[in-house]
mmCIF file of N, CA and C in Angstrom:
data_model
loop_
_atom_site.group_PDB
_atom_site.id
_atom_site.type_symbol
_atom_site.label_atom_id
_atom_site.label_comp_id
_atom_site.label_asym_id
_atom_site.label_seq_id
_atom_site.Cartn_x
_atom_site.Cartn_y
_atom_site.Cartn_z
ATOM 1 N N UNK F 13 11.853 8.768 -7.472
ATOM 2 C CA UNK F 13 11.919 7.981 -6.254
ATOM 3 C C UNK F 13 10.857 8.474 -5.254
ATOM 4 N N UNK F 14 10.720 7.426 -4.198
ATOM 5 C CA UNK F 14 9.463 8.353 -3.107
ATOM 6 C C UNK F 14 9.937 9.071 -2.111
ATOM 7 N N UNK F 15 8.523 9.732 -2.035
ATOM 8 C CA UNK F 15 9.002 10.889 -0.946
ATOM 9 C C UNK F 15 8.657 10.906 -0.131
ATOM 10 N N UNK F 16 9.195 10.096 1.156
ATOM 11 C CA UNK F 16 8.651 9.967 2.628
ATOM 12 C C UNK F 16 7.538 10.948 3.054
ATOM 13 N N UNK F 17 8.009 12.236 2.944
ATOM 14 C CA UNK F 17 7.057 13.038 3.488
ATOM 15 C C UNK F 17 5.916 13.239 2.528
ATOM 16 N N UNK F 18 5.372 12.797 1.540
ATOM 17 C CA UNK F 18 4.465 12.582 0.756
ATOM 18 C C UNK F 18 3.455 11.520 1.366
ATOM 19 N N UNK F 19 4.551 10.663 2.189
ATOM 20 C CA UNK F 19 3.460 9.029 2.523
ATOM 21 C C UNK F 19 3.931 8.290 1.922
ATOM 22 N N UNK F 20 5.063 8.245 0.515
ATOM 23 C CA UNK F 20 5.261 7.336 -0.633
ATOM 24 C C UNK F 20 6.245 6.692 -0.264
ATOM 25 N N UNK F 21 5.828 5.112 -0.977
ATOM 26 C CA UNK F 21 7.355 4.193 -0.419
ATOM 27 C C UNK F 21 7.507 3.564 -1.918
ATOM 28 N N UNK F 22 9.035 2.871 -2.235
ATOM 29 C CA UNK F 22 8.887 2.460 -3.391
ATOM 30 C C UNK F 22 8.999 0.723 -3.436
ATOM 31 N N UNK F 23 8.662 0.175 -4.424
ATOM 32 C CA UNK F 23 8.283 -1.548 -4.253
ATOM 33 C C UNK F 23 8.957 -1.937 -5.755
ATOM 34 N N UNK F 24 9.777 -2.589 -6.224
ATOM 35 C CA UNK F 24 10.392 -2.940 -7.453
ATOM 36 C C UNK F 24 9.622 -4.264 -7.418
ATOM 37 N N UNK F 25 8.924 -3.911 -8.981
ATOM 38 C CA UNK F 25 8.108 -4.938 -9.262
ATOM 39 C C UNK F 25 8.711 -5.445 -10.832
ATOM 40 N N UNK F 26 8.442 -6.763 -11.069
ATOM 41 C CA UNK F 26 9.693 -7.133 -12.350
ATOM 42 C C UNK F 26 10.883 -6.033 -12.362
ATOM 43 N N UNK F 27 11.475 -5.789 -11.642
ATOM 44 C CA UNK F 27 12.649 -4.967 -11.812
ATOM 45 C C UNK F 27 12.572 -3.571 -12.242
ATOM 46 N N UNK F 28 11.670 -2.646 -11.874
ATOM 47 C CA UNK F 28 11.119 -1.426 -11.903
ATOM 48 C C UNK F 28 10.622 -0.956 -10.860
ATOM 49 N N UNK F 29 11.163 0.327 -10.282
ATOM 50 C CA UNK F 29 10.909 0.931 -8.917
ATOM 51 C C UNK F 29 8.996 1.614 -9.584
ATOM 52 N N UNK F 30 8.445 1.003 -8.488
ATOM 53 C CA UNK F 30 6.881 1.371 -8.303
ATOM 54 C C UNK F 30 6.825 2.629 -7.366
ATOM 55 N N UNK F 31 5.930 3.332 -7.499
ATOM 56 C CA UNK F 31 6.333 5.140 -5.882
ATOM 57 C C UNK F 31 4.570 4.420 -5.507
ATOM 58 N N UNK F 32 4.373 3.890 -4.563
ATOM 59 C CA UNK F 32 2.941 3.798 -3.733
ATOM 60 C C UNK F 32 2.947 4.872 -2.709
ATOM 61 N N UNK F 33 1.313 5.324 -2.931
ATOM 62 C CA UNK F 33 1.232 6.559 -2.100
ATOM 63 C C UNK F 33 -0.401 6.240 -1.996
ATOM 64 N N UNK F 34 -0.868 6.148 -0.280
ATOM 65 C CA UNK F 34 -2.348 6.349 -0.640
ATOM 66 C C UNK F 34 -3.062 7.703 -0.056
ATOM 67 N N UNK F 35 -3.424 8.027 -1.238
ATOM 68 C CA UNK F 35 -4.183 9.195 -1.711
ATOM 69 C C UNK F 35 -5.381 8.705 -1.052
ATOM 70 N N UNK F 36 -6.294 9.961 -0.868
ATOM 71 C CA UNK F 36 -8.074 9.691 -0.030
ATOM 72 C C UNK F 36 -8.579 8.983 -1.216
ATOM 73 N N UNK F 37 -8.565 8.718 -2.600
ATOM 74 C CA UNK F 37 -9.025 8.037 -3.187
ATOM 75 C C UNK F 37 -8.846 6.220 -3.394
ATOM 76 N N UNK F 38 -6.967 6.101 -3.059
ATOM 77 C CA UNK F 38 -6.881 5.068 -2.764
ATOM 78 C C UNK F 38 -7.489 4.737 -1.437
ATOM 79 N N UNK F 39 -7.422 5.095 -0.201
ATOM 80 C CA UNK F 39 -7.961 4.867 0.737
ATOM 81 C C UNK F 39 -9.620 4.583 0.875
ATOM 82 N N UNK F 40 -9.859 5.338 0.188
ATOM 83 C CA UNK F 40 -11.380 5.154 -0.180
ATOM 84 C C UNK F 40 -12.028 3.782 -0.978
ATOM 85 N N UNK F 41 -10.945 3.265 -1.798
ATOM 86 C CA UNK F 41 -10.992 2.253 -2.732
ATOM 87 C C UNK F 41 -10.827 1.191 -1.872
ATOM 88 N N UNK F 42 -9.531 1.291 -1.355
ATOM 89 C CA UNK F 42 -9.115 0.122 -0.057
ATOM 90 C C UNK F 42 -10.476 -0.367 0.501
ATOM 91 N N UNK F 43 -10.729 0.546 1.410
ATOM 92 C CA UNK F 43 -12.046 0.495 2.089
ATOM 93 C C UNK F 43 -13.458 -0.260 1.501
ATOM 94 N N UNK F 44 -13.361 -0.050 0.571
ATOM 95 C CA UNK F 44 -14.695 -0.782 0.036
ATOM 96 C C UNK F 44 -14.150 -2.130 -0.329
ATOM 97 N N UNK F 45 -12.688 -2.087 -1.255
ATOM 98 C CA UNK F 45 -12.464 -3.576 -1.393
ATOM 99 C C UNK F 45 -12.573 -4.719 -0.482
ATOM 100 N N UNK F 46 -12.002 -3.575 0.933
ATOM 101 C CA UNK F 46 -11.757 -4.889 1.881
ATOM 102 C C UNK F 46 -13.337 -4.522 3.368
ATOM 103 N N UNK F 47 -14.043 -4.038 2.435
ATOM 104 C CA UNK F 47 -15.052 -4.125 3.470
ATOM 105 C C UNK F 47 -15.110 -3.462 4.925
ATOM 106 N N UNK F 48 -14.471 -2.511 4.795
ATOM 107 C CA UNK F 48 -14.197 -1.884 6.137
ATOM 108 C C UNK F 48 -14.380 -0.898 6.578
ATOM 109 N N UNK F 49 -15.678 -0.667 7.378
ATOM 110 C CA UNK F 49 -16.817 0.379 7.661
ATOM 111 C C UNK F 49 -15.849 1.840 7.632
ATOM 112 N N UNK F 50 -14.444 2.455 8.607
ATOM 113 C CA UNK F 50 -13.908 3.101 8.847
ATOM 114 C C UNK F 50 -12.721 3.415 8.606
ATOM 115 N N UNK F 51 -11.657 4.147 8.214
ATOM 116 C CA UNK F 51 -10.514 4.378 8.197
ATOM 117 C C UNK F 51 -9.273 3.458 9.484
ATOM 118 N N UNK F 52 -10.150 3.746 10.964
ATOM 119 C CA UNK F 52 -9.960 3.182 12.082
ATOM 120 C C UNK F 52 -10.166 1.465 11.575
ATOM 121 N N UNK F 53 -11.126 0.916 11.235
ATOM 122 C CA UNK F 53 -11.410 -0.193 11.206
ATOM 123 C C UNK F 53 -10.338 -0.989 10.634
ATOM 124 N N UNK F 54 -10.142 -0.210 9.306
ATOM 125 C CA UNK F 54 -8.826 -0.191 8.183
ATOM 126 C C UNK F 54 -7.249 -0.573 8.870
ATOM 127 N N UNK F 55 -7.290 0.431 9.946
ATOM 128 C CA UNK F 55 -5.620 -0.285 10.185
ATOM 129 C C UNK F 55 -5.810 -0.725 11.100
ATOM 130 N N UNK F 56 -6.714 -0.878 12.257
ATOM 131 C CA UNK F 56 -7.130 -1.850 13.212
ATOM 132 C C UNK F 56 -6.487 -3.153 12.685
ATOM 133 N N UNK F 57 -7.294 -3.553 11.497
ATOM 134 C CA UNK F 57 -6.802 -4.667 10.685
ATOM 135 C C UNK F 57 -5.571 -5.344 10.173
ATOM 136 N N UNK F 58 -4.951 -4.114 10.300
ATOM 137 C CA UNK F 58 -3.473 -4.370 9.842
ATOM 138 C C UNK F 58 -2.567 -4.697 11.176
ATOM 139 N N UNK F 59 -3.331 -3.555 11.915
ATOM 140 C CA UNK F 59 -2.363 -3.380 13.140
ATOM 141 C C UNK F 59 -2.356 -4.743 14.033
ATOM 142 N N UNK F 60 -3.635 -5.371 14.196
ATOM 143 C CA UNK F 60 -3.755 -6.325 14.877
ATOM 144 C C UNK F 60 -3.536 -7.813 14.419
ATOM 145 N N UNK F 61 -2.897 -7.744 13.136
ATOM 146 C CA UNK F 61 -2.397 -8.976 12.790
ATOM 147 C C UNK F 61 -3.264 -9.458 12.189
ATOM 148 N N UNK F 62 -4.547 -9.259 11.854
ATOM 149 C CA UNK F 62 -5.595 -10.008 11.290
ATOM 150 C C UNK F 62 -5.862 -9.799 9.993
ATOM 151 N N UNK F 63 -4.390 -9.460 8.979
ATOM 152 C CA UNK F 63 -4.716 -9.169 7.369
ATOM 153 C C UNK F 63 -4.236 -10.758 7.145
ATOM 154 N N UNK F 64 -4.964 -10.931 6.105
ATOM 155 C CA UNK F 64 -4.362 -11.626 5.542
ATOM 156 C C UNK F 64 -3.481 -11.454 3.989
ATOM 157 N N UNK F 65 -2.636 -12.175 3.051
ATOM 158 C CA UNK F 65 -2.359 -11.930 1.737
ATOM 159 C C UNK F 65 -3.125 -11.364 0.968
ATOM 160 N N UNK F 66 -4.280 -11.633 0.786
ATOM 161 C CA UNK F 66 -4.960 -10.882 -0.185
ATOM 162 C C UNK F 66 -5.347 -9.047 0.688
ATOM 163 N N UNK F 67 -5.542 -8.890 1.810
ATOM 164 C CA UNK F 67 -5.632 -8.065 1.986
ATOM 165 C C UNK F 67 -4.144 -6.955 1.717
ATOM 166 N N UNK F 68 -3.126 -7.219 2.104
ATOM 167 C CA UNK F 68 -1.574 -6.996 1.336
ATOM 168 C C UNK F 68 -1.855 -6.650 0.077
ATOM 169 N N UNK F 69 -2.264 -7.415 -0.826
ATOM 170 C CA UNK F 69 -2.083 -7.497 -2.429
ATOM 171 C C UNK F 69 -3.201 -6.172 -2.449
ATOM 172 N N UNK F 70 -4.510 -5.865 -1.986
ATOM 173 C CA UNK F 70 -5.269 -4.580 -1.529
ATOM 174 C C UNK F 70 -4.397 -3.716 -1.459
ATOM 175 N N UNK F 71 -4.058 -3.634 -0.432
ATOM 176 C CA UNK F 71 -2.875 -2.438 0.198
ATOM 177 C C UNK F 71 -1.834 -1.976 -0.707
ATOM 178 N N UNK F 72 -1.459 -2.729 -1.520
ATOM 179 C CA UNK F 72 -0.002 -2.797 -2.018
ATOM 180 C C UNK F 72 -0.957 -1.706 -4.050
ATOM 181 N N UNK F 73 -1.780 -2.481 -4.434
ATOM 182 C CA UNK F 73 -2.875 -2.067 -5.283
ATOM 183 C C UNK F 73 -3.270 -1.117 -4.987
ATOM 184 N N UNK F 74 -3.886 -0.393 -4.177
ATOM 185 C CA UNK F 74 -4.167 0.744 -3.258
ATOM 186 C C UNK F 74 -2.901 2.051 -3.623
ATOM 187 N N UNK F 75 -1.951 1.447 -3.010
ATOM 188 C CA UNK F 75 -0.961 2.318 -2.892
ATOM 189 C C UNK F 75 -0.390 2.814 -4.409
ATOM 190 N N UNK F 76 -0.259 1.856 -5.299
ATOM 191 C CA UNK F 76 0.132 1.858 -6.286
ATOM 192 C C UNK F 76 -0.757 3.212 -7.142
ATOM 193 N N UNK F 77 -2.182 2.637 -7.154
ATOM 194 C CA UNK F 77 -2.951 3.537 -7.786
ATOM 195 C C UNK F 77 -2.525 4.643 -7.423
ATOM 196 N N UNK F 78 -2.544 5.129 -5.762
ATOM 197 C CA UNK F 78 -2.250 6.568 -5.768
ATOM 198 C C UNK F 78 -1.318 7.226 -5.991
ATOM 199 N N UNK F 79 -0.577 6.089 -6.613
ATOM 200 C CA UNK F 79 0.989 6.564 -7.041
ATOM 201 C C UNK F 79 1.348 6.492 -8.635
ATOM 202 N N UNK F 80 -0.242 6.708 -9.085
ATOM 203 C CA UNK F 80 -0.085 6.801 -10.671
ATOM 204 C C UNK F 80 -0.681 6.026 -11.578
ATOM 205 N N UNK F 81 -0.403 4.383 -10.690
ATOM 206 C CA UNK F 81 -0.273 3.331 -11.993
ATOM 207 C C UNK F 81 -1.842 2.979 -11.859
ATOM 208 N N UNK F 82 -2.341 2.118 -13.392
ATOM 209 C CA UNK F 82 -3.341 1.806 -13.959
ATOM 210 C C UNK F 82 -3.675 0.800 -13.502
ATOM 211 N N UNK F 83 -2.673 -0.313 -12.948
ATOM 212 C CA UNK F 83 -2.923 -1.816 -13.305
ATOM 213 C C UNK F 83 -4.240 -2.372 -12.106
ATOM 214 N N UNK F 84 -4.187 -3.423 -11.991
ATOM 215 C CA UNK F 84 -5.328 -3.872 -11.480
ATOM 216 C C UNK F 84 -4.420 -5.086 -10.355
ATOM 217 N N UNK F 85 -5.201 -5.946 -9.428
ATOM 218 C CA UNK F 85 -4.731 -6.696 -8.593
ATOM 219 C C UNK F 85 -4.060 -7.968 -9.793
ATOM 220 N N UNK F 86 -4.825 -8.326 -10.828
ATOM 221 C CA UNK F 86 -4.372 -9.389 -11.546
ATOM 222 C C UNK F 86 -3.095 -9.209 -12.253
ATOM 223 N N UNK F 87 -2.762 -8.055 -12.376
ATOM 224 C CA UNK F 87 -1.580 -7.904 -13.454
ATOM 225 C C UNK F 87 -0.550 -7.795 -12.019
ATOM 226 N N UNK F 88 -0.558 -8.203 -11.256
ATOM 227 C CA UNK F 88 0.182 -8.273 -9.918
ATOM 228 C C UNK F 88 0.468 -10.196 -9.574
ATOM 229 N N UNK F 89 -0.371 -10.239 -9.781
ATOM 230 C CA UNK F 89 -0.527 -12.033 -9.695
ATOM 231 C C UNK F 89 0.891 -12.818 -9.948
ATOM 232 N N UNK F 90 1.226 -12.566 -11.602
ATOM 233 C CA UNK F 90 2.427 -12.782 -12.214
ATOM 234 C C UNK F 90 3.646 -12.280 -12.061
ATOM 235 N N UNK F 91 3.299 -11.067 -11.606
ATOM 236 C CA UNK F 91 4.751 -10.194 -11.270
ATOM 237 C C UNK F 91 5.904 -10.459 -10.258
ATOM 238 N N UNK F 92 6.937 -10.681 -10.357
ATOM 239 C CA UNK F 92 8.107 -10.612 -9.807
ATOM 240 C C UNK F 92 8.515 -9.514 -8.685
ATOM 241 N N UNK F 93 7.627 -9.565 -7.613
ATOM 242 C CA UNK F 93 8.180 -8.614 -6.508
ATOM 243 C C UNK F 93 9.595 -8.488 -5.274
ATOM 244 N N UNK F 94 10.856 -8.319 -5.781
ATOM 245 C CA UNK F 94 11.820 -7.632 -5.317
ATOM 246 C C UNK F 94 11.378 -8.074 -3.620
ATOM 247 N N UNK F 95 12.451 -9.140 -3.124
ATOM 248 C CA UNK F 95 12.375 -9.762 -1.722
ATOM 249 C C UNK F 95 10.975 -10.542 -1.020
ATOM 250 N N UNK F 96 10.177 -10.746 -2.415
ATOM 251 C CA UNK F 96 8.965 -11.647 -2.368
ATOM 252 C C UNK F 96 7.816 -11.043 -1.033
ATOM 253 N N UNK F 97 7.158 -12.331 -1.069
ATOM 254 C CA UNK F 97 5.683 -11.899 -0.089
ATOM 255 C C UNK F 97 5.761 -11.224 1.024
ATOM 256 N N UNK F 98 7.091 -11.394 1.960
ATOM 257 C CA UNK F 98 7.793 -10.997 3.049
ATOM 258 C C UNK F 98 7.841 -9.449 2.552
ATOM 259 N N UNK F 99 8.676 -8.951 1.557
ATOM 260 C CA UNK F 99 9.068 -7.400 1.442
ATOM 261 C C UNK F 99 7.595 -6.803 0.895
ATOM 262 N N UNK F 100 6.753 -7.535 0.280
ATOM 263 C CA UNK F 100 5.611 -6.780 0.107
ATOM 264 C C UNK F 100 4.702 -6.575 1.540
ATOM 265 N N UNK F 101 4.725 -7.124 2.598
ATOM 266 C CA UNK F 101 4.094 -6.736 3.325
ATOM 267 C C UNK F 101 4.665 -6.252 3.819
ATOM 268 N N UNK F 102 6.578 -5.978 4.383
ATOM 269 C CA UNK F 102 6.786 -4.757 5.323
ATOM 270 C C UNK F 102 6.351 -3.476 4.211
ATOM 271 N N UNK F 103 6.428 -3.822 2.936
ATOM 272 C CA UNK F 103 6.343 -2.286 1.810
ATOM 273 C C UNK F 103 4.728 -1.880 2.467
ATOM 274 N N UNK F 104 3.626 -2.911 2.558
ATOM 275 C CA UNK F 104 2.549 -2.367 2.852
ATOM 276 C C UNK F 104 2.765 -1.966 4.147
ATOM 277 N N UNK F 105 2.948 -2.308 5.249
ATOM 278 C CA UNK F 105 2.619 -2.201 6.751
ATOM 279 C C UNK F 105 3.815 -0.850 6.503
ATOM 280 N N UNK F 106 4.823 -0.096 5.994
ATOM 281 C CA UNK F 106 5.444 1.331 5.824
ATOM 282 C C UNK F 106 4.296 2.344 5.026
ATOM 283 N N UNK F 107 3.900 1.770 4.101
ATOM 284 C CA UNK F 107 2.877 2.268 3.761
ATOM 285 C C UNK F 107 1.716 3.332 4.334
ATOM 286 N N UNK F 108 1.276 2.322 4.875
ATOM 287 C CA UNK F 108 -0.140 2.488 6.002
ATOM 288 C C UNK F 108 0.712 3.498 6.950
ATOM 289 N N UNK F 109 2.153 2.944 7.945
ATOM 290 C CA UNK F 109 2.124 3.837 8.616
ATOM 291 C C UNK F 109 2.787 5.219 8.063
ATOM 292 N N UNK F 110 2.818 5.473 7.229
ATOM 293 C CA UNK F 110 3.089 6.545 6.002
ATOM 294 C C UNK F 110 2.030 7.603 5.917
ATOM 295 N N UNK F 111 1.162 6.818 5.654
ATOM 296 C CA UNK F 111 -0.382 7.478 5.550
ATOM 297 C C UNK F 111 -0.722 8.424 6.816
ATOM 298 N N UNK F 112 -0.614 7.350 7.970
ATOM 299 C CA UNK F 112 -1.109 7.770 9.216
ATOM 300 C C UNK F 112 -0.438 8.748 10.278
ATOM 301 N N UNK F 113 0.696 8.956 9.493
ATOM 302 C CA UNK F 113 1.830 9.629 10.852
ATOM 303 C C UNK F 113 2.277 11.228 10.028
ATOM 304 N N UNK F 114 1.922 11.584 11.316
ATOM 305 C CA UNK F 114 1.822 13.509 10.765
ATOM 306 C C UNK F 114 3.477 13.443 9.943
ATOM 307 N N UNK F 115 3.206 14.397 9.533
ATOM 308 C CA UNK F 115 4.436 15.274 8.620
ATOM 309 C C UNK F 115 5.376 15.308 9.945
ATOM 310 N N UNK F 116 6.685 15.315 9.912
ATOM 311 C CA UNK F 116 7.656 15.464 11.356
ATOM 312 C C UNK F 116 7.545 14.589 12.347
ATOM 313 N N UNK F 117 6.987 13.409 11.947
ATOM 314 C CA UNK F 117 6.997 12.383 13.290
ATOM 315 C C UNK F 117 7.476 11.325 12.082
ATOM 316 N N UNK F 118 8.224 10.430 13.608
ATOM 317 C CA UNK F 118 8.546 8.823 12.719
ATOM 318 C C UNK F 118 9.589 8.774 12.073
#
């Protein structure tokens, strides 16, 4: 299961708990996918309402990787995500602020 204080949240995808965690490598990956000069720039984006779905399906891909798994954005396409488009973006927007919030806060 995840471990808050890791950053990790979990997302049941076809009926299997996923542990997303972004690692400086996912973050690093994020960043180039979605074009975004800075770390700052990065949740600017989120924060200010201006993601859209595919940027989510990023985030959510992102997280995943640093939490182990192989797959790619397409093998996501088909999948059955546990409280639909709605629970994948509060899973991303916990995520992010996962990442960002010291150890003992939040």
């Amino acid at each position: 299961m995840a471990n808050p204080w890791r950053g990790e949240v979990t997302l049941m995808i076809d009926g299997e708990p996923h542990v997303l965690r972004l690692t400086l490598g996912a973050l690093a990956e994020l960043e180039a996918g979605l074009k975004a000069d800075t770390l700052v720039d990065l949740v600017a984006r989120f924060e200010g309402g201006g993601c859209s779905s595919r940027d989510v399906l990023a985030l959510i891909v992102a997280g995943l990787r640093g939490g182990g798994w192989s797959g790619s954005a397409a093998d996501l396409l088909a999948a059955e995500i546990e409280g639909g488009p709605l629970a994948a973006a509060r899973v991303a927007a916990e995520l992010l602020a996962r990442a960002f919030t010291p150890v003992g806060e939040g």
